[in-house]
Amino acid sequence: QGIFVLGLPYALLHSGYGGLFLIILAAALCCYTGKILITCLYEENEDGQLIRVRDTYEDIANACCKKLSPKLGGIVVNVTQVMELIMTCILYLVVSGNLLSHSFPYVPMTEKTWSVIAFVTLLPCVFIKTLKIVSKLSQLCSLVHFIIILVVMTYCLTQIRQWSWAKFRLSIDFEDFLVSVGVIIFSYTSQIFLPTLEGNMKNPGEFRCMLNWTHFFACVLKTTFALTAFLTWGEETKEVITDNLPSFLQTLVNLCLLTKALLSYPLPFFAATEIVHACISRGNHSNYRPPLFALGVRGSFLLLTLLMAMFIPHFALLMGLTGSVTGAAMTFLLPSLFHLKLKWEKLSFLEKCADISVFILGFLCSLAGIVCSIKGLLDVLG
């Protein structure tokens, strides 16, 4: 339940009842593609037993594309992963600028200027070398996020007398609806981490059960949060839902959110730079990483996130674009494609139909979401 769940009420504003259905459907589809992705890690031996022969998303991609090029699939997956991780970092900077500007409305500074100030506090990320520091920051994120959701939900429940289902749209704008699809998809993406997670479980046989329960509870929590927030503010729902809170709560919650955003930044940043370092090390056939070169890569990535945040300071639209491009690819397109490629002979007719349907649905959502998100960004920037 990351910081991007704060965009779900805004997605409901533009998708109406369809948005509620999409939150449930996305949970079911993401759970399914997570299972088939893990299936691709295993092959049967001569005795019919399943043996784990691959370890990462990259290994699966390379196995599927080995006839074309031994490393082509891995390159595609790594590029997609880095794109998603870097765009996640950009979103944290964008939302930090937004939160600071709303927390201190009397200070004559723009959101872009506030984003630069937030960026300065993140400069120490250049010196992060291990996951140990990142994990401690992530623990603090979990605590802060729990407080934020609790405060927003409590306030919404105090306004229950104002709730009305009439606030839901029966007719929706198709373009706005497609942007909402990207937002909802992006709030569920976890496929990047699943192979590593399954490989580190004490009992990998319980993975499917774990995935069912986690997606079920994620769906319940997202639906409850988005629904209560939207019923509270209706047409006045803003891109970041905390902007709707009364001033006495807004400053407190926004500062908590700012803390969470800044503490969340190091994890995707570290993961992205590690992928790049690993690729470069393999390319040089050496595990040696010159310290100055590593600092240069991390510094370049850090600067890239700031520049992108400065040019595209629109939280919901950027999240929709990210979900449509990388989220749909990693969550729907690639898992179904890889499953069909590696397991075609062993799949039943219904399983093949399910994979093909998920691929087509993911492709259409991705294409439409990309077009509409870019159009929305151009309209705003123009």
mmCIF file of C-alpha atoms in Angstrom:
data_model
loop_
_atom_site.group_PDB
_atom_site.id
_atom_site.type_symbol
_atom_site.label_atom_id
_atom_site.label_comp_id
_atom_site.label_asym_id
_atom_site.label_seq_id
_atom_site.Cartn_x
_atom_site.Cartn_y
_atom_site.Cartn_z
ATOM 1 C CA GLN A 1 0.000 0.000 0.000
ATOM 2 C CA GLY A 2 2.338 2.701 -1.275
ATOM 3 C CA ILE A 3 1.928 6.461 -1.430
ATOM 4 C CA PHE A 4 0.253 6.162 -4.840
ATOM 5 C CA VAL A 5 -2.993 4.879 -3.303
ATOM 6 C CA LEU A 6 -3.603 8.584 -2.625
ATOM 7 C CA GLY A 7 -4.427 8.942 -6.330
ATOM 8 C CA LEU A 8 -7.156 6.267 -6.299
ATOM 9 C CA PRO A 9 -10.026 8.561 -5.160
ATOM 10 C CA TYR A 10 -9.151 10.892 -8.060
ATOM 11 C CA ALA A 11 -9.236 7.863 -10.383
ATOM 12 C CA LEU A 12 -12.750 7.059 -9.119
ATOM 13 C CA LEU A 13 -13.803 10.635 -9.890
ATOM 14 C CA HIS A 14 -13.076 10.022 -13.576
ATOM 15 C CA SER A 15 -14.111 6.372 -13.800
ATOM 16 C CA GLY A 16 -17.248 6.139 -11.640
ATOM 17 C CA TYR A 17 -18.602 2.672 -10.956
ATOM 18 C CA GLY A 18 -16.216 1.328 -13.583
ATOM 19 C CA GLY A 19 -13.335 2.358 -11.341
ATOM 20 C CA LEU A 20 -14.573 0.178 -8.500
ATOM 21 C CA PHE A 21 -14.831 -2.762 -10.878
ATOM 22 C CA LEU A 22 -11.333 -2.014 -12.209
ATOM 23 C CA ILE A 23 -9.781 -2.060 -8.723
ATOM 24 C CA ILE A 24 -11.206 -5.561 -8.197
ATOM 25 C CA LEU A 25 -10.372 -6.770 -11.716
ATOM 26 C CA ALA A 26 -6.814 -5.428 -11.511
ATOM 27 C CA ALA A 27 -6.277 -7.307 -8.231
ATOM 28 C CA ALA A 28 -7.481 -10.576 -9.785
ATOM 29 C CA LEU A 29 -5.404 -10.138 -12.955
ATOM 30 C CA CYS A 30 -2.260 -9.098 -11.067
ATOM 31 C CA CYS A 31 -2.612 -12.098 -8.776
ATOM 32 C CA TYR A 32 -2.971 -14.387 -11.815
ATOM 33 C CA THR A 33 0.023 -12.958 -13.697
ATOM 34 C CA GLY A 34 2.106 -13.170 -10.516
ATOM 35 C CA LYS A 35 1.384 -16.900 -10.322
ATOM 36 C CA ILE A 36 2.170 -17.633 -13.978
ATOM 37 C CA LEU A 37 5.378 -15.598 -13.732
ATOM 38 C CA ILE A 38 6.601 -17.798 -10.880
ATOM 39 C CA THR A 39 5.553 -20.892 -12.859
ATOM 40 C CA CYS A 40 8.068 -19.804 -15.513
ATOM 41 C CA LEU A 41 10.899 -20.210 -12.977
ATOM 42 C CA TYR A 42 10.335 -23.973 -12.846
ATOM 43 C CA GLU A 43 10.779 -26.906 -15.223
ATOM 44 C CA GLU A 44 9.981 -30.596 -14.781
ATOM 45 C CA ASN A 45 12.851 -33.074 -14.433
ATOM 46 C CA GLU A 46 12.866 -36.667 -15.699
ATOM 47 C CA ASP A 47 10.872 -37.791 -12.650
ATOM 48 C CA GLY A 48 8.158 -35.203 -13.227
ATOM 49 C CA GLN A 49 9.233 -33.062 -10.263
ATOM 50 C CA LEU A 50 9.328 -29.274 -10.557
ATOM 51 C CA ILE A 51 12.842 -27.864 -10.259
ATOM 52 C CA ARG A 52 13.650 -24.147 -9.983
ATOM 53 C CA VAL A 53 15.968 -23.519 -12.929
ATOM 54 C CA ARG A 54 15.677 -19.714 -13.091
ATOM 55 C CA ASP A 55 16.033 -17.064 -10.407
ATOM 56 C CA THR A 56 14.973 -13.697 -11.797
ATOM 57 C CA TYR A 57 12.591 -11.955 -14.183
ATOM 58 C CA GLU A 58 15.633 -11.389 -16.397
ATOM 59 C CA ASP A 59 16.404 -15.150 -16.534
ATOM 60 C CA ILE A 60 12.834 -15.851 -17.697
ATOM 61 C CA ALA A 61 13.105 -13.209 -20.420
ATOM 62 C CA ASN A 62 16.451 -14.571 -21.632
ATOM 63 C CA ALA A 63 15.027 -18.109 -21.786
ATOM 64 C CA CYS A 64 12.154 -16.900 -23.980
ATOM 65 C CA CYS A 65 14.371 -14.957 -26.389
ATOM 66 C CA LYS A 66 17.393 -17.270 -26.541
ATOM 67 C CA LYS A 67 16.715 -18.201 -30.198
ATOM 68 C CA LEU A 68 16.745 -14.564 -31.273
ATOM 69 C CA SER A 69 19.513 -13.407 -28.939
ATOM 70 C CA PRO A 70 20.752 -14.906 -25.646
ATOM 71 C CA LYS A 71 20.481 -11.584 -23.795
ATOM 72 C CA LEU A 72 17.764 -9.702 -25.689
ATOM 73 C CA GLY A 73 14.957 -10.559 -23.270
ATOM 74 C CA GLY A 74 17.020 -9.573 -20.253
ATOM 75 C CA ILE A 75 17.872 -6.221 -21.821
ATOM 76 C CA VAL A 76 14.180 -5.468 -22.483
ATOM 77 C CA VAL A 77 13.204 -6.414 -18.919
ATOM 78 C CA ASN A 78 16.064 -4.448 -17.358
ATOM 79 C CA VAL A 79 15.278 -1.328 -19.394
ATOM 80 C CA THR A 80 11.604 -1.583 -18.426
ATOM 81 C CA GLN A 81 12.461 -2.104 -14.750
ATOM 82 C CA VAL A 82 14.838 0.865 -14.696
ATOM 83 C CA MET A 83 12.207 3.039 -16.394
ATOM 84 C CA GLU A 84 9.589 2.123 -13.802
ATOM 85 C CA LEU A 85 11.945 2.611 -10.866
ATOM 86 C CA ILE A 86 13.225 5.969 -12.103
ATOM 87 C CA MET A 87 9.703 7.207 -12.848
ATOM 88 C CA THR A 88 8.716 6.136 -9.334
ATOM 89 C CA CYS A 89 11.540 8.317 -7.996
ATOM 90 C CA ILE A 90 10.299 11.205 -10.159
ATOM 91 C CA LEU A 91 6.815 10.807 -8.716
ATOM 92 C CA TYR A 92 8.200 11.049 -5.191
ATOM 93 C CA LEU A 93 9.852 14.368 -6.082
ATOM 94 C CA VAL A 94 6.688 15.661 -7.768
ATOM 95 C CA VAL A 95 4.505 14.789 -4.813
ATOM 96 C CA SER A 96 7.075 16.260 -2.400
ATOM 97 C CA GLY A 97 6.884 19.625 -4.175
ATOM 98 C CA ASN A 98 3.088 19.442 -4.160
ATOM 99 C CA LEU A 99 2.950 18.634 -0.444
ATOM 100 C CA LEU A 100 5.372 21.382 0.556
ATOM 101 C CA SER A 101 3.526 24.032 -1.454
ATOM 102 C CA HIS A 102 0.205 23.097 0.176
ATOM 103 C CA SER A 103 1.739 22.854 3.648
ATOM 104 C CA PHE A 104 3.181 26.365 3.442
ATOM 105 C CA PRO A 105 0.775 28.285 1.166
ATOM 106 C CA TYR A 106 1.880 31.677 2.510
ATOM 107 C CA VAL A 107 5.494 31.194 1.397
ATOM 108 C CA PRO A 108 5.874 32.756 -2.093
ATOM 109 C CA MET A 109 7.462 29.712 -3.763
ATOM 110 C CA THR A 110 6.315 27.524 -6.664
ATOM 111 C CA GLU A 111 5.943 23.744 -6.564
ATOM 112 C CA LYS A 112 9.049 23.418 -8.740
ATOM 113 C CA THR A 113 11.098 25.377 -6.226
ATOM 114 C CA TRP A 114 9.817 23.192 -3.404
ATOM 115 C CA SER A 115 10.779 20.109 -5.477
ATOM 116 C CA VAL A 116 14.341 21.433 -5.696
ATOM 117 C CA ILE A 117 14.429 21.850 -1.899
ATOM 118 C CA ALA A 118 13.198 18.261 -1.477
ATOM 119 C CA PHE A 119 15.856 17.156 -3.980
ATOM 120 C CA VAL A 120 18.618 18.731 -1.877
ATOM 121 C CA THR A 121 17.623 16.581 1.101
ATOM 122 C CA LEU A 122 18.007 13.485 -1.111
ATOM 123 C CA LEU A 123 21.589 14.178 -2.196
ATOM 124 C CA PRO A 124 23.002 11.734 0.425
ATOM 125 C CA CYS A 125 21.374 8.918 -1.624
ATOM 126 C CA VAL A 126 24.424 9.140 -3.880
ATOM 127 C CA PHE A 127 26.479 7.522 -1.104
ATOM 128 C CA ILE A 128 24.135 4.589 -0.362
ATOM 129 C CA LYS A 129 26.041 1.365 -1.095
ATOM 130 C CA THR A 130 24.036 -1.373 0.674
ATOM 131 C CA LEU A 131 20.418 -2.359 1.169
ATOM 132 C CA LYS A 132 20.822 -2.290 4.957
ATOM 133 C CA ILE A 133 20.350 1.484 5.180
ATOM 134 C CA VAL A 134 17.473 1.399 2.686
ATOM 135 C CA SER A 135 15.641 -1.273 4.691
ATOM 136 C CA LYS A 136 15.705 0.868 7.845
ATOM 137 C CA LEU A 137 14.250 3.804 5.929
ATOM 138 C CA SER A 138 11.535 1.554 4.501
ATOM 139 C CA GLN A 139 10.512 0.447 8.001
ATOM 140 C CA LEU A 140 9.934 4.083 8.946
ATOM 141 C CA CYS A 141 7.874 4.482 5.747
ATOM 142 C CA SER A 142 5.504 1.729 6.824
ATOM 143 C CA LEU A 143 4.874 3.392 10.175
ATOM 144 C CA VAL A 144 4.283 6.840 8.635
ATOM 145 C CA HIS A 145 1.973 5.413 5.969
ATOM 146 C CA PHE A 146 -0.178 3.673 8.580
ATOM 147 C CA ILE A 147 -0.619 6.977 10.441
ATOM 148 C CA ILE A 148 -1.572 8.816 7.228
ATOM 149 C CA ILE A 149 -4.206 6.301 6.117
ATOM 150 C CA LEU A 150 -5.645 6.140 9.641
ATOM 151 C CA VAL A 151 -6.027 9.948 9.831
ATOM 152 C CA VAL A 152 -7.649 10.260 6.375
ATOM 153 C CA MET A 153 -10.046 7.358 6.974
ATOM 154 C CA THR A 154 -11.012 8.643 10.437
ATOM 155 C CA TYR A 155 -11.837 12.091 9.071
ATOM 156 C CA CYS A 156 -13.866 10.598 6.195
ATOM 157 C CA LEU A 157 -15.898 8.516 8.648
ATOM 158 C CA THR A 158 -16.745 11.648 10.643
ATOM 159 C CA GLN A 159 -18.340 13.041 7.454
ATOM 160 C CA ILE A 160 -20.459 9.944 6.796
ATOM 161 C CA ARG A 161 -23.711 11.954 6.916
ATOM 162 C CA GLN A 162 -22.655 13.780 3.747
ATOM 163 C CA TRP A 163 -22.040 10.612 1.752
ATOM 164 C CA SER A 164 -24.181 10.038 -1.319
ATOM 165 C CA TRP A 165 -23.937 7.448 -4.062
ATOM 166 C CA ALA A 166 -25.268 10.124 -6.400
ATOM 167 C CA LYS A 167 -21.700 11.481 -6.476
ATOM 168 C CA PHE A 168 -20.730 8.575 -8.730
ATOM 169 C CA ARG A 169 -20.841 9.289 -12.438
ATOM 170 C CA LEU A 170 -22.995 7.156 -14.693
ATOM 171 C CA SER A 171 -21.544 8.736 -17.839
ATOM 172 C CA ILE A 172 -17.772 9.119 -18.012
ATOM 173 C CA ASP A 173 -15.251 10.714 -20.341
ATOM 174 C CA PHE A 174 -13.457 7.926 -22.207
ATOM 175 C CA GLU A 175 -10.032 9.605 -22.137
ATOM 176 C CA ASP A 176 -10.209 10.362 -18.416
ATOM 177 C CA PHE A 177 -11.326 6.783 -17.821
ATOM 178 C CA LEU A 178 -8.262 5.402 -19.606
ATOM 179 C CA VAL A 179 -5.919 7.588 -17.541
ATOM 180 C CA SER A 180 -7.622 6.160 -14.439
ATOM 181 C CA VAL A 181 -6.878 2.651 -15.715
ATOM 182 C CA GLY A 182 -3.166 3.471 -15.668
ATOM 183 C CA VAL A 183 -3.398 4.876 -12.125
ATOM 184 C CA ILE A 184 -5.172 1.747 -10.842
ATOM 185 C CA ILE A 185 -2.745 -0.640 -12.578
ATOM 186 C CA PHE A 186 0.265 1.213 -11.176
ATOM 187 C CA SER A 187 -1.066 0.884 -7.620
ATOM 188 C CA TYR A 188 -0.837 -2.945 -7.888
ATOM 189 C CA THR A 189 2.496 -3.490 -9.649
ATOM 190 C CA SER A 190 4.732 -5.925 -7.740
ATOM 191 C CA GLN A 191 5.817 -8.457 -10.360
ATOM 192 C CA ILE A 192 9.382 -7.109 -10.426
ATOM 193 C CA PHE A 193 9.941 -8.321 -6.857
ATOM 194 C CA LEU A 194 8.038 -11.639 -6.940
ATOM 195 C CA PRO A 195 10.805 -13.993 -8.216
ATOM 196 C CA THR A 196 13.185 -12.796 -5.473
ATOM 197 C CA LEU A 197 10.413 -12.971 -2.866
ATOM 198 C CA GLU A 198 9.412 -16.513 -3.793
ATOM 199 C CA GLY A 199 13.042 -17.628 -3.827
ATOM 200 C CA ASN A 200 13.568 -16.379 -0.274
ATOM 201 C CA MET A 201 10.436 -17.895 1.276
ATOM 202 C CA LYS A 202 10.978 -20.617 3.869
ATOM 203 C CA ASN A 203 8.243 -22.628 2.178
ATOM 204 C CA PRO A 204 7.903 -21.613 -1.511
ATOM 205 C CA GLY A 205 4.953 -23.999 -1.789
ATOM 206 C CA GLU A 206 2.843 -21.448 0.089
ATOM 207 C CA PHE A 207 3.549 -18.720 -2.468
ATOM 208 C CA ARG A 208 0.245 -19.051 -4.328
ATOM 209 C CA CYS A 209 -1.760 -18.942 -1.089
ATOM 210 C CA MET A 210 0.212 -15.910 0.070
ATOM 211 C CA LEU A 211 -0.419 -14.147 -3.255
ATOM 212 C CA ASN A 212 -4.172 -14.818 -3.026
ATOM 213 C CA TRP A 213 -4.464 -13.351 0.463
ATOM 214 C CA THR A 214 -2.231 -10.330 -0.106
ATOM 215 C CA HIS A 215 -4.083 -9.316 -3.278
ATOM 216 C CA PHE A 216 -7.424 -9.878 -1.575
ATOM 217 C CA PHE A 217 -6.538 -7.599 1.343
ATOM 218 C CA ALA A 218 -4.903 -5.062 -0.987
ATOM 219 C CA CYS A 219 -8.123 -4.941 -3.010
ATOM 220 C CA VAL A 220 -10.262 -4.495 0.119
ATOM 221 C CA LEU A 221 -8.032 -1.739 1.501
ATOM 222 C CA LYS A 222 -7.749 0.145 -1.806
ATOM 223 C CA THR A 223 -11.493 -0.071 -2.460
ATOM 224 C CA THR A 224 -12.388 1.030 1.065
ATOM 225 C CA PHE A 225 -9.939 3.931 1.068
ATOM 226 C CA ALA A 226 -10.829 5.176 -2.430
ATOM 227 C CA LEU A 227 -14.572 4.810 -1.828
ATOM 228 C CA THR A 228 -14.727 6.563 1.545
ATOM 229 C CA ALA A 229 -12.536 9.429 0.305
ATOM 230 C CA PHE A 230 -14.535 9.915 -2.891
ATOM 231 C CA LEU A 231 -17.908 9.742 -1.112
ATOM 232 C CA THR A 232 -16.640 12.426 1.261
ATOM 233 C CA TRP A 233 -15.544 14.970 -1.372
ATOM 234 C CA GLY A 234 -17.223 13.890 -4.629
ATOM 235 C CA GLU A 235 -16.575 16.262 -7.541
ATOM 236 C CA GLU A 236 -14.129 18.255 -5.395
ATOM 237 C CA THR A 237 -11.745 15.284 -5.107
ATOM 238 C CA LYS A 238 -8.196 16.409 -5.932
ATOM 239 C CA GLU A 239 -5.258 14.579 -7.521
ATOM 240 C CA VAL A 240 -3.643 13.970 -4.118
ATOM 241 C CA ILE A 241 -6.512 13.287 -1.715
ATOM 242 C CA THR A 242 -4.803 14.876 1.287
ATOM 243 C CA ASP A 243 -5.224 18.269 -0.435
ATOM 244 C CA ASN A 244 -8.944 17.945 0.396
ATOM 245 C CA LEU A 245 -8.401 17.753 4.151
ATOM 246 C CA PRO A 246 -9.241 20.811 6.319
ATOM 247 C CA SER A 247 -6.275 23.066 7.059
ATOM 248 C CA PHE A 248 -5.812 21.884 10.656
ATOM 249 C CA LEU A 249 -5.239 18.310 9.419
ATOM 250 C CA GLN A 250 -3.791 19.018 5.991
ATOM 251 C CA THR A 251 -0.500 20.473 7.194
ATOM 252 C CA LEU A 252 0.088 17.594 9.643
ATOM 253 C CA VAL A 253 -0.776 14.880 7.112
ATOM 254 C CA ASN A 254 1.138 16.583 4.296
ATOM 255 C CA LEU A 255 4.276 16.739 6.424
ATOM 256 C CA CYS A 256 3.835 13.029 7.234
ATOM 257 C CA LEU A 257 3.409 12.326 3.533
ATOM 258 C CA LEU A 258 6.470 14.382 2.729
ATOM 259 C CA THR A 259 8.462 12.346 5.238
ATOM 260 C CA LYS A 260 7.166 9.127 3.691
ATOM 261 C CA ALA A 261 7.927 10.275 0.128
ATOM 262 C CA LEU A 262 11.497 11.254 0.999
ATOM 263 C CA LEU A 263 12.070 8.024 2.939
ATOM 264 C CA SER A 264 10.580 5.968 0.072
ATOM 265 C CA TYR A 265 12.830 7.497 -2.590
ATOM 266 C CA PRO A 266 16.050 5.566 -1.721
ATOM 267 C CA LEU A 267 14.559 2.090 -2.402
ATOM 268 C CA PRO A 268 13.643 2.470 -6.109
ATOM 269 C CA PHE A 269 16.705 4.692 -6.597
ATOM 270 C CA PHE A 270 19.019 2.047 -5.123
ATOM 271 C CA ALA A 271 17.334 -0.753 -7.099
ATOM 272 C CA ALA A 272 17.665 1.141 -10.400
ATOM 273 C CA THR A 273 21.344 1.946 -9.918
ATOM 274 C CA GLU A 274 22.081 -1.649 -8.863
ATOM 275 C CA ILE A 275 20.526 -2.962 -12.088
ATOM 276 C CA VAL A 276 22.676 -0.581 -14.136
ATOM 277 C CA HIS A 277 25.811 -1.505 -12.179
ATOM 278 C CA ALA A 278 25.115 -5.226 -12.628
ATOM 279 C CA CYS A 279 24.660 -4.804 -16.391
ATOM 280 C CA ILE A 280 27.867 -2.805 -16.709
ATOM 281 C CA SER A 281 29.803 -5.327 -14.606
ATOM 282 C CA ARG A 282 28.641 -8.188 -16.839
ATOM 283 C CA GLY A 283 29.527 -6.172 -19.912
ATOM 284 C CA ASN A 284 33.070 -5.680 -18.612
ATOM 285 C CA HIS A 285 33.296 -9.312 -17.392
ATOM 286 C CA SER A 286 34.381 -7.965 -14.031
ATOM 287 C CA ASN A 287 32.745 -7.283 -10.695
ATOM 288 C CA TYR A 288 34.976 -4.288 -10.089
ATOM 289 C CA ARG A 289 33.089 -1.015 -9.934
ATOM 290 C CA PRO A 290 35.257 2.132 -9.820
ATOM 291 C CA PRO A 291 34.017 4.295 -6.918
ATOM 292 C CA LEU A 292 33.995 7.486 -8.978
ATOM 293 C CA PHE A 293 32.069 5.793 -11.784
ATOM 294 C CA ALA A 294 29.477 4.465 -9.313
ATOM 295 C CA LEU A 295 29.074 7.951 -7.842
ATOM 296 C CA GLY A 296 28.720 9.331 -11.356
ATOM 297 C CA VAL A 297 25.928 6.878 -12.232
ATOM 298 C CA ARG A 298 24.029 7.572 -9.019
ATOM 299 C CA GLY A 299 24.537 11.323 -9.384
ATOM 300 C CA SER A 300 23.284 11.237 -12.986
ATOM 301 C CA PHE A 301 20.183 9.284 -11.990
ATOM 302 C CA LEU A 302 19.520 11.697 -9.142
ATOM 303 C CA LEU A 303 19.792 14.700 -11.463
ATOM 304 C CA LEU A 304 17.584 13.017 -14.082
ATOM 305 C CA THR A 305 14.751 12.587 -11.573
ATOM 306 C CA LEU A 306 14.935 16.277 -10.647
ATOM 307 C CA LEU A 307 14.857 17.461 -14.273
ATOM 308 C CA MET A 308 11.869 15.252 -15.075
ATOM 309 C CA ALA A 309 10.051 16.409 -11.940
ATOM 310 C CA MET A 310 10.630 20.023 -12.976
ATOM 311 C CA PHE A 311 9.251 19.559 -16.488
ATOM 312 C CA ILE A 312 6.262 17.317 -15.661
ATOM 313 C CA PRO A 313 4.871 18.446 -12.277
ATOM 314 C CA HIS A 314 1.500 16.665 -12.544
ATOM 315 C CA PHE A 315 1.101 13.760 -10.151
ATOM 316 C CA ALA A 316 -1.942 11.872 -11.482
ATOM 317 C CA LEU A 317 -1.084 12.247 -15.177
ATOM 318 C CA LEU A 318 2.502 11.112 -14.672
ATOM 319 C CA MET A 319 1.355 8.171 -12.560
ATOM 320 C CA GLY A 320 -1.129 7.221 -15.284
ATOM 321 C CA LEU A 321 1.599 7.350 -17.927
ATOM 322 C CA THR A 322 3.950 5.230 -15.798
ATOM 323 C CA GLY A 323 1.241 2.661 -15.139
ATOM 324 C CA SER A 324 0.346 2.494 -18.816
ATOM 325 C CA VAL A 325 3.933 2.106 -20.053
ATOM 326 C CA THR A 326 5.962 0.081 -17.571
ATOM 327 C CA GLY A 327 3.242 -1.124 -15.196
ATOM 328 C CA ALA A 328 1.161 -2.776 -17.911
ATOM 329 C CA ALA A 329 4.248 -4.296 -19.559
ATOM 330 C CA MET A 330 5.707 -5.832 -16.397
ATOM 331 C CA THR A 331 2.334 -6.799 -14.917
ATOM 332 C CA PHE A 332 0.285 -8.056 -17.882
ATOM 333 C CA LEU A 333 2.136 -8.223 -21.198
ATOM 334 C CA LEU A 334 5.431 -9.924 -20.351
ATOM 335 C CA PRO A 335 4.195 -12.529 -17.792
ATOM 336 C CA SER A 336 1.448 -13.797 -20.120
ATOM 337 C CA LEU A 337 3.793 -13.766 -23.134
ATOM 338 C CA PHE A 338 6.561 -15.613 -21.276
ATOM 339 C CA HIS A 339 4.103 -18.177 -19.883
ATOM 340 C CA LEU A 340 2.766 -18.938 -23.363
ATOM 341 C CA LYS A 341 6.291 -19.203 -24.767
ATOM 342 C CA LEU A 342 7.754 -21.494 -22.106
ATOM 343 C CA LYS A 343 4.715 -23.641 -21.224
ATOM 344 C CA TRP A 344 2.708 -23.761 -24.494
ATOM 345 C CA GLU A 345 2.788 -27.559 -24.871
ATOM 346 C CA LYS A 346 1.680 -28.167 -21.287
ATOM 347 C CA LEU A 347 -1.115 -25.577 -21.103
ATOM 348 C CA SER A 348 -4.760 -26.488 -21.473
ATOM 349 C CA PHE A 349 -6.975 -24.691 -23.990
ATOM 350 C CA LEU A 350 -8.560 -22.560 -21.268
ATOM 351 C CA GLU A 351 -5.154 -21.573 -19.853
ATOM 352 C CA LYS A 352 -3.997 -20.517 -23.312
ATOM 353 C CA CYS A 353 -7.155 -18.469 -23.791
ATOM 354 C CA ALA A 354 -6.659 -16.842 -20.390
ATOM 355 C CA ASP A 355 -3.055 -15.858 -21.169
ATOM 356 C CA ILE A 356 -3.948 -14.521 -24.613
ATOM 357 C CA SER A 357 -6.875 -12.553 -23.169
ATOM 358 C CA VAL A 358 -4.673 -10.989 -20.480
ATOM 359 C CA PHE A 359 -2.062 -10.077 -23.103
ATOM 360 C CA ILE A 360 -4.616 -8.450 -25.420
ATOM 361 C CA LEU A 361 -6.304 -6.620 -22.546
ATOM 362 C CA GLY A 362 -2.956 -5.401 -21.228
ATOM 363 C CA PHE A 363 -1.863 -4.249 -24.685
ATOM 364 C CA LEU A 364 -5.066 -2.298 -25.341
ATOM 365 C CA CYS A 365 -5.020 -0.676 -21.889
ATOM 366 C CA SER A 366 -1.354 0.204 -22.259
ATOM 367 C CA LEU A 367 -1.753 1.703 -25.735
ATOM 368 C CA ALA A 368 -4.856 3.697 -24.897
ATOM 369 C CA GLY A 369 -3.443 4.836 -21.561
ATOM 370 C CA ILE A 370 -0.199 6.021 -23.182
ATOM 371 C CA VAL A 371 -2.040 8.061 -25.815
ATOM 372 C CA CYS A 372 -4.452 9.660 -23.338
ATOM 373 C CA SER A 373 -1.828 10.347 -20.654
ATOM 374 C CA ILE A 374 0.504 12.011 -23.148
ATOM 375 C CA LYS A 375 -2.371 13.999 -24.603
ATOM 376 C CA GLY A 376 -3.360 15.151 -21.095
ATOM 377 C CA LEU A 377 0.217 16.150 -20.291
ATOM 378 C CA LEU A 378 0.546 18.067 -23.575
ATOM 379 C CA ASP A 379 -2.726 19.878 -22.912
ATOM 380 C CA VAL A 380 -1.529 20.931 -19.456
ATOM 381 C CA LEU A 381 1.947 21.913 -20.637
ATOM 382 C CA GLY A 382 0.550 23.692 -23.687
#
